[in-house]
Amino acid sequence: GQQLNQSPQSMFIQEGEDVSMNCTSSSIFNTWLWYKQDPGEGPVLLIALYKAGELTSNGRLTAQFGITRKDSFLNISASIPSDVGIYFCAGQLGSGGGADGLTFGKGTHLIIQP
Amino acid sequence: DTEVTQTPKHLVMGMTNKKSLKCEQHMGHRAMYWYKQKAKKPPELMFVYSYEKLSINESVPSRFSPECPNSSLLNLHLHALQPEDSALYLCASSREPGLGYEQYFGPGTRLTVT
């Protein structure tokens, strides 16, 4: 099925550094979501975005819904060891024409070096 | 509370077995989803239930049979699976179908087919 283009695929950073990742799509989405997944667990919702241009923060996390509705980014400030994991972006059409599932990016694997 | 529960956590089954995965949410959500996730890949949509009715089947083989007994429960019945069906099976729910509300995931069932 359709996938979003998520980059980078992996990041090796030092504790305390800022992190930035993004997703792009050839299709418009009406909702952008960012999830974090730890090994063997389900994805945990970090931030939900509903309006083009919307900028939303959740603690050290900030995400934006692109003005074209075809992209989104997630920033993490002052990374800490528990930020390690895989981050997924997901888009949802949400057109009101019936339920639809999420289209996921391939994920960004965040690794924090001591 | 945004909790989705899934049982069992782990399941090992032979190719001739019949088993069921269970998912439950008490958030009053009216859309529920099954996703399949292979190692190092993003989740892939399998089924969507809207108001307890199956609304999307992403061409899933008939050896997977979903069921929604009521608005809080979602089952996935498994029969005659293949080793390649081994994966993490995730359940999710959202407030209303088709309106782009965020989806909340359960912890998943790790399925191994031998």
XYZ file of C-alpha atoms in Angstrom:
228
model
C 0.000 0.000 0.000
C 0.860 3.678 -0.015
C 3.676 4.820 2.291
C 4.945 8.163 3.409
C 8.553 9.207 2.807
C 10.078 9.539 6.259
C 13.635 10.684 6.876
C 16.140 10.116 8.162
C 15.917 6.339 8.442
C 18.151 6.373 11.528
C 19.893 8.939 13.688
C 22.874 8.553 15.974
C 23.040 11.492 18.363
C 24.599 12.520 21.646
C 22.475 12.992 24.737
C 21.350 16.600 24.957
C 21.272 17.192 21.213
C 18.190 18.307 19.329
C 16.560 15.928 16.840
C 14.583 16.657 13.698
C 12.739 14.247 11.403
C 10.161 14.739 8.677
C 7.619 13.071 6.455
C 6.467 13.922 2.968
C 3.668 12.566 0.837
C 2.437 12.891 -2.715
C -1.127 12.910 -1.360
C -2.940 15.313 0.921
C -3.797 14.216 4.433
C -6.239 15.904 6.800
C -4.598 14.514 9.925
C -0.931 13.950 10.714
C 0.091 11.869 13.706
C 3.453 11.113 15.288
C 4.020 7.903 17.255
C 6.914 6.382 19.210
C 7.333 2.633 19.388
C 9.575 0.725 21.777
C 10.650 -2.866 20.978
C 7.819 -5.366 21.434
C 5.284 -2.667 22.263
C 2.522 -0.873 20.400
C 2.962 2.644 19.001
C 2.302 5.411 21.525
C 0.726 8.629 20.261
C 2.975 11.660 20.752
C 1.296 14.479 18.845
C -1.812 14.843 16.662
C -2.118 17.610 14.050
C -5.413 18.570 12.414
C -4.935 21.883 10.583
C -2.565 22.917 7.827
C 0.134 25.137 9.293
C -0.610 23.995 12.851
C 2.368 23.927 15.216
C 1.881 21.839 18.368
C 4.138 21.097 21.329
C 4.135 18.312 23.881
C 6.913 18.899 26.402
C 10.221 18.693 24.525
C 8.432 17.629 21.335
C 7.234 20.019 18.641
C 5.489 19.017 15.436
C 4.076 20.960 12.505
C 1.449 20.184 9.886
C 2.761 21.448 6.542
C 0.839 24.212 4.816
C 0.376 22.055 1.694
C -0.999 19.208 3.865
C 1.596 16.932 2.248
C 4.282 17.054 4.914
C 5.021 17.217 8.632
C 8.064 17.425 10.874
C 8.843 16.428 14.447
C 11.514 18.040 16.584
C 12.816 16.743 19.906
C 14.821 19.155 21.999
C 17.561 18.225 24.491
C 17.348 14.474 23.885
C 17.538 12.082 26.847
C 18.209 8.314 26.942
C 14.511 7.385 27.132
C 13.942 9.066 23.750
C 15.543 6.010 22.118
C 13.101 4.147 19.908
C 11.424 4.199 16.520
C 9.372 7.239 15.561
C 6.625 6.880 12.960
C 4.701 9.548 11.159
C 1.210 8.623 10.011
C -1.312 10.347 7.801
C -5.056 9.932 7.723
C -7.386 11.195 5.053
C -10.375 11.563 7.361
C -12.628 12.757 4.563
C -15.822 11.855 6.351
C -16.715 9.341 3.684
C -16.179 6.370 5.983
C -13.524 5.014 8.267
C -10.009 4.882 6.958
C -6.794 3.562 8.403
C -3.455 5.209 8.862
C -0.734 5.388 6.250
C 2.648 5.106 7.982
C 6.135 6.287 7.180
C 8.915 3.711 7.370
C 10.108 5.063 10.706
C 13.120 6.890 12.112
C 15.273 4.829 14.455
C 16.720 7.140 17.107
C 19.868 5.956 18.833
C 21.515 7.996 21.574
C 25.216 7.504 22.048
C 26.651 7.830 25.540
C -7.813 7.125 29.888
C -6.623 6.126 26.417
C -6.003 2.446 27.045
C -6.487 -0.320 24.534
C -5.818 -3.802 25.903
C -4.884 -6.898 23.925
C -4.629 -10.545 24.901
C -2.657 -12.656 24.766
C 0.680 -10.841 24.794
C 2.401 -13.752 23.047
C 0.959 -16.650 21.044
C 2.644 -19.635 19.438
C 0.476 -21.770 17.195
C 0.856 -24.542 14.671
C -0.395 -24.296 11.138
C -3.412 -26.497 11.903
C -4.481 -24.670 15.065
C -7.378 -22.300 15.575
C -6.789 -19.378 17.913
C -8.211 -15.933 18.595
C -6.735 -12.553 19.440
C -8.753 -10.203 21.619
C -8.842 -6.419 21.884
C -10.835 -4.234 24.256
C -11.329 -0.506 24.771
C -13.607 1.377 27.157
C -13.221 4.853 25.734
C -16.534 4.760 23.871
C -14.698 4.726 20.553
C -16.784 3.702 17.551
C -13.992 2.779 15.146
C -11.626 -0.153 15.726
C -8.754 -1.425 13.638
C -6.451 -4.396 13.156
C -2.923 -3.809 11.902
C -0.124 -6.276 11.164
C 3.502 -5.313 11.767
C 6.515 -7.271 10.575
C 9.931 -6.732 12.118
C 11.543 -3.401 11.224
C 8.470 -2.354 9.182
C 5.612 0.054 9.856
C 2.152 -1.246 10.762
C -0.052 -2.239 7.829
C -3.826 -1.916 7.952
C -5.814 -5.159 7.817
C -9.405 -4.380 8.864
C -11.536 -1.431 9.970
C -14.782 -1.640 11.931
C -17.133 1.350 12.008
C -20.023 1.205 14.490
C -19.416 -2.546 14.871
C -19.646 -3.186 11.131
C -16.758 -4.208 8.920
C -16.051 -1.258 6.630
C -12.588 -2.021 5.239
C -10.865 -5.325 4.454
C -7.452 -4.683 2.914
C -7.545 -7.885 0.834
C -6.601 -9.957 3.867
C -6.570 -13.775 3.348
C -9.629 -15.586 4.664
C -7.539 -17.447 7.241
C -7.880 -14.183 9.220
C -11.471 -13.598 10.326
C -12.353 -10.450 12.288
C -15.336 -10.076 14.570
C -16.752 -7.158 16.537
C -19.207 -8.558 19.151
C -19.946 -5.122 20.620
C -18.621 -1.580 20.590
C -15.877 -2.365 23.136
C -14.532 -5.651 21.798
C -12.693 -6.710 18.672
C -11.535 -10.245 17.916
C -9.310 -11.696 15.241
C -9.868 -15.395 14.604
C -6.939 -17.308 13.167
C -7.082 -20.602 11.305
C -4.612 -22.523 9.137
C -1.989 -19.796 9.297
C 1.362 -19.897 7.524
C 4.796 -19.223 9.037
C 4.932 -15.937 7.105
C 1.940 -14.749 9.157
C 4.228 -14.483 12.190
C 4.166 -10.824 13.206
C 3.046 -8.320 15.830
C -0.723 -7.822 15.566
C -1.899 -4.450 16.751
C -5.381 -3.290 17.627
C -6.307 0.396 17.597
C -9.384 2.515 18.193
C -10.533 6.058 17.446
C -13.440 8.209 18.564
C -15.434 8.263 15.333
C -14.739 6.681 11.961
C -13.846 8.761 8.933
C -13.296 12.103 10.650
C -9.533 11.878 11.113
C -9.482 11.435 14.880
C -6.269 10.107 16.336
C -5.904 6.358 16.785
C -4.763 4.734 20.033
C -2.933 1.447 19.849
C -2.798 -1.527 22.179
C 0.463 -3.240 23.138
C 0.047 -5.903 20.478
C 0.074 -9.695 20.318
C 3.344 -11.273 19.198
C 2.261 -14.226 17.029
C 4.602 -17.030 16.022
C 3.356 -19.673 13.587
C 5.367 -22.905 13.609
